[in-house]
mmCIF file of C-alpha atoms in Angstrom:
data_model
loop_
_atom_site.group_PDB
_atom_site.id
_atom_site.type_symbol
_atom_site.label_atom_id
_atom_site.label_comp_id
_atom_site.label_asym_id
_atom_site.label_seq_id
_atom_site.Cartn_x
_atom_site.Cartn_y
_atom_site.Cartn_z
ATOM 1 C CA MET A 1 -3.341 -20.819 11.051
ATOM 2 C CA GLY A 2 -5.336 -19.214 8.251
ATOM 3 C CA THR A 3 -5.582 -15.570 7.396
ATOM 4 C CA LYS A 4 -9.034 -15.113 8.793
ATOM 5 C CA SER A 5 -10.862 -12.195 7.321
ATOM 6 C CA ASP A 6 -13.770 -10.123 8.551
ATOM 7 C CA LYS A 7 -14.888 -10.221 4.931
ATOM 8 C CA ILE A 8 -16.287 -13.463 3.619
ATOM 9 C CA ASN A 9 -18.188 -14.175 0.463
ATOM 10 C CA PRO A 10 -19.529 -17.679 1.038
ATOM 11 C CA PHE A 11 -20.976 -20.130 -1.409
ATOM 12 C CA VAL A 12 -24.413 -21.099 -0.098
ATOM 13 C CA ALA A 13 -26.099 -24.375 -0.992
ATOM 14 C CA GLU A 14 -29.896 -24.397 -0.904
ATOM 15 C CA VAL A 15 -32.228 -27.362 -1.234
ATOM 16 C CA ASN A 16 -35.878 -26.473 -1.795
ATOM 17 C CA GLY A 17 -35.301 -23.010 -0.307
ATOM 18 C CA VAL A 18 -33.543 -24.346 2.814
ATOM 19 C CA ILE A 19 -29.877 -23.555 3.462
ATOM 20 C CA ALA A 20 -28.159 -26.937 3.351
ATOM 21 C CA GLY A 21 -24.569 -25.740 3.710
ATOM 22 C CA PHE A 22 -22.025 -23.041 3.020
ATOM 23 C CA ALA A 23 -18.311 -22.659 2.342
ATOM 24 C CA ASP A 24 -15.857 -19.791 2.015
ATOM 25 C CA LEU A 25 -12.451 -19.599 0.374
ATOM 26 C CA GLN A 26 -10.032 -16.811 1.262
ATOM 27 C CA ASP A 27 -7.723 -15.375 -1.391
ATOM 28 C CA ASP A 28 -4.682 -17.201 0.054
ATOM 29 C CA GLY A 29 -6.312 -20.638 -0.312
ATOM 30 C CA TYR A 30 -7.613 -20.926 3.251
ATOM 31 C CA ILE A 31 -11.010 -22.612 3.478
ATOM 32 C CA ASP A 32 -12.278 -20.493 6.356
ATOM 33 C CA HIS A 33 -15.747 -22.070 6.579
ATOM 34 C CA PHE A 34 -17.141 -25.359 5.319
ATOM 35 C CA TYR A 35 -20.438 -26.591 6.718
ATOM 36 C CA CYS A 36 -23.092 -29.049 5.581
ATOM 37 C CA SER A 37 -26.241 -29.531 7.660
ATOM 38 C CA ALA A 38 -26.669 -33.047 9.033
ATOM 39 C CA ASP A 39 -30.084 -33.078 7.334
ATOM 40 C CA PHE A 40 -28.395 -32.852 3.922
ATOM 41 C CA GLN A 41 -25.257 -34.960 4.313
ATOM 42 C CA ARG A 42 -24.582 -37.633 1.682
ATOM 43 C CA GLN A 43 -26.848 -35.819 -0.809
ATOM 44 C CA GLY A 44 -24.184 -34.044 -2.890
ATOM 45 C CA VAL A 45 -24.196 -30.739 -0.988
ATOM 46 C CA GLY A 46 -20.600 -31.083 0.239
ATOM 47 C CA ASP A 47 -19.516 -32.198 -3.231
ATOM 48 C CA ALA A 48 -21.106 -29.118 -4.814
ATOM 49 C CA LEU A 49 -19.506 -26.804 -2.251
ATOM 50 C CA MET A 50 -16.079 -28.371 -2.750
ATOM 51 C CA GLN A 51 -16.440 -28.029 -6.522
ATOM 52 C CA ALA A 52 -17.282 -24.332 -6.070
ATOM 53 C CA ILE A 53 -14.105 -23.939 -3.997
ATOM 54 C CA PHE A 54 -12.030 -25.705 -6.667
ATOM 55 C CA ASN A 55 -13.526 -23.460 -9.358
ATOM 56 C CA LYS A 56 -12.726 -20.299 -7.395
ATOM 57 C CA ALA A 57 -9.210 -21.582 -6.638
ATOM 58 C CA ALA A 58 -8.631 -22.070 -10.375
ATOM 59 C CA LYS A 59 -9.783 -18.501 -11.091
ATOM 60 C CA LEU A 60 -7.429 -17.225 -8.379
ATOM 61 C CA THR A 61 -4.623 -19.456 -9.780
ATOM 62 C CA LEU A 62 -3.870 -20.809 -6.318
ATOM 63 C CA ASN A 63 -1.086 -23.361 -5.778
ATOM 64 C CA SER A 64 -2.790 -25.032 -2.815
ATOM 65 C CA LEU A 65 -5.827 -25.070 -0.547
ATOM 66 C CA TYR A 66 -5.742 -25.594 3.209
ATOM 67 C CA ALA A 67 -8.194 -25.876 6.075
ATOM 68 C CA GLU A 68 -8.444 -26.604 9.780
ATOM 69 C CA VAL A 69 -10.602 -29.733 9.777
ATOM 70 C CA SER A 70 -12.459 -31.604 12.531
ATOM 71 C CA ILE A 71 -11.971 -35.325 13.069
ATOM 72 C CA THR A 72 -15.411 -35.976 11.547
ATOM 73 C CA ALA A 73 -14.650 -33.888 8.431
ATOM 74 C CA LYS A 74 -11.180 -35.356 7.912
ATOM 75 C CA PRO A 75 -12.329 -38.331 5.742
ATOM 76 C CA PHE A 76 -14.366 -35.994 3.510
ATOM 77 C CA PHE A 77 -11.362 -33.732 2.891
ATOM 78 C CA SER A 78 -9.081 -36.765 2.411
ATOM 79 C CA ASN A 79 -11.404 -38.001 -0.343
ATOM 80 C CA TYR A 80 -10.667 -34.761 -2.211
ATOM 81 C CA GLY A 81 -6.909 -35.177 -1.963
ATOM 82 C CA PHE A 82 -6.245 -33.113 1.163
ATOM 83 C CA VAL A 83 -3.368 -34.448 3.288
ATOM 84 C CA GLU A 84 -2.851 -33.890 7.004
ATOM 85 C CA GLU A 85 0.011 -31.500 7.737
ATOM 86 C CA GLU A 86 -0.390 -31.389 11.506
ATOM 87 C CA ALA A 87 -2.714 -32.197 14.367
ATOM 88 C CA GLN A 88 -3.408 -29.294 16.673
ATOM 89 C CA SER A 89 -5.346 -28.373 19.781
ATOM 90 C CA VAL A 90 -6.942 -24.934 19.769
ATOM 91 C CA ALA A 91 -8.860 -23.049 22.461
ATOM 92 C CA VAL A 92 -12.421 -22.166 21.511
ATOM 93 C CA ARG A 93 -14.479 -20.338 24.131
ATOM 94 C CA GLY A 94 -12.369 -21.811 26.900
ATOM 95 C CA GLN A 95 -12.477 -25.396 25.567
ATOM 96 C CA LYS A 96 -9.674 -27.285 23.854
ATOM 97 C CA ILE A 97 -10.691 -28.537 20.412
ATOM 98 C CA ASN A 98 -8.541 -31.000 18.466
ATOM 99 C CA ASN A 99 -8.407 -30.587 14.715
ATOM 100 C CA PHE A 100 -6.119 -31.094 11.757
ATOM 101 C CA VAL A 101 -4.472 -28.732 9.311
ATOM 102 C CA MET A 102 -4.946 -30.295 5.893
ATOM 103 C CA ARG A 103 -3.619 -29.146 2.523
ATOM 104 C CA LYS A 104 -4.251 -29.992 -1.110
ATOM 105 C CA LEU A 105 -1.698 -29.081 -3.763
ATOM 106 C CA LEU A 106 -3.243 -27.822 -6.991
ATOM 107 C CA GLY A 107 -2.065 -27.886 -10.566
#
């Protein structure tokens, strides 16, 4: 779906010197990576990463953001105004993984 790039410049969240999560936004609005360690969930790490994405999107004057989101991440993205565009099943290392393409309109 997204324009995956070999070049990422992720935001990295650290808590007391430990990497708690990371996220990357491609220039076309594709959130290529978004991860928060289970050890740091519900502590504001995901919120801080999403805010960093929104800030970068504003600097890039993007019209929308989109991501391929797991079933467990779907409520988190929904809370930030992302809406499901389609459910999909993708092959990852020989296994079928179900996820959702979600988009948030900006501006």
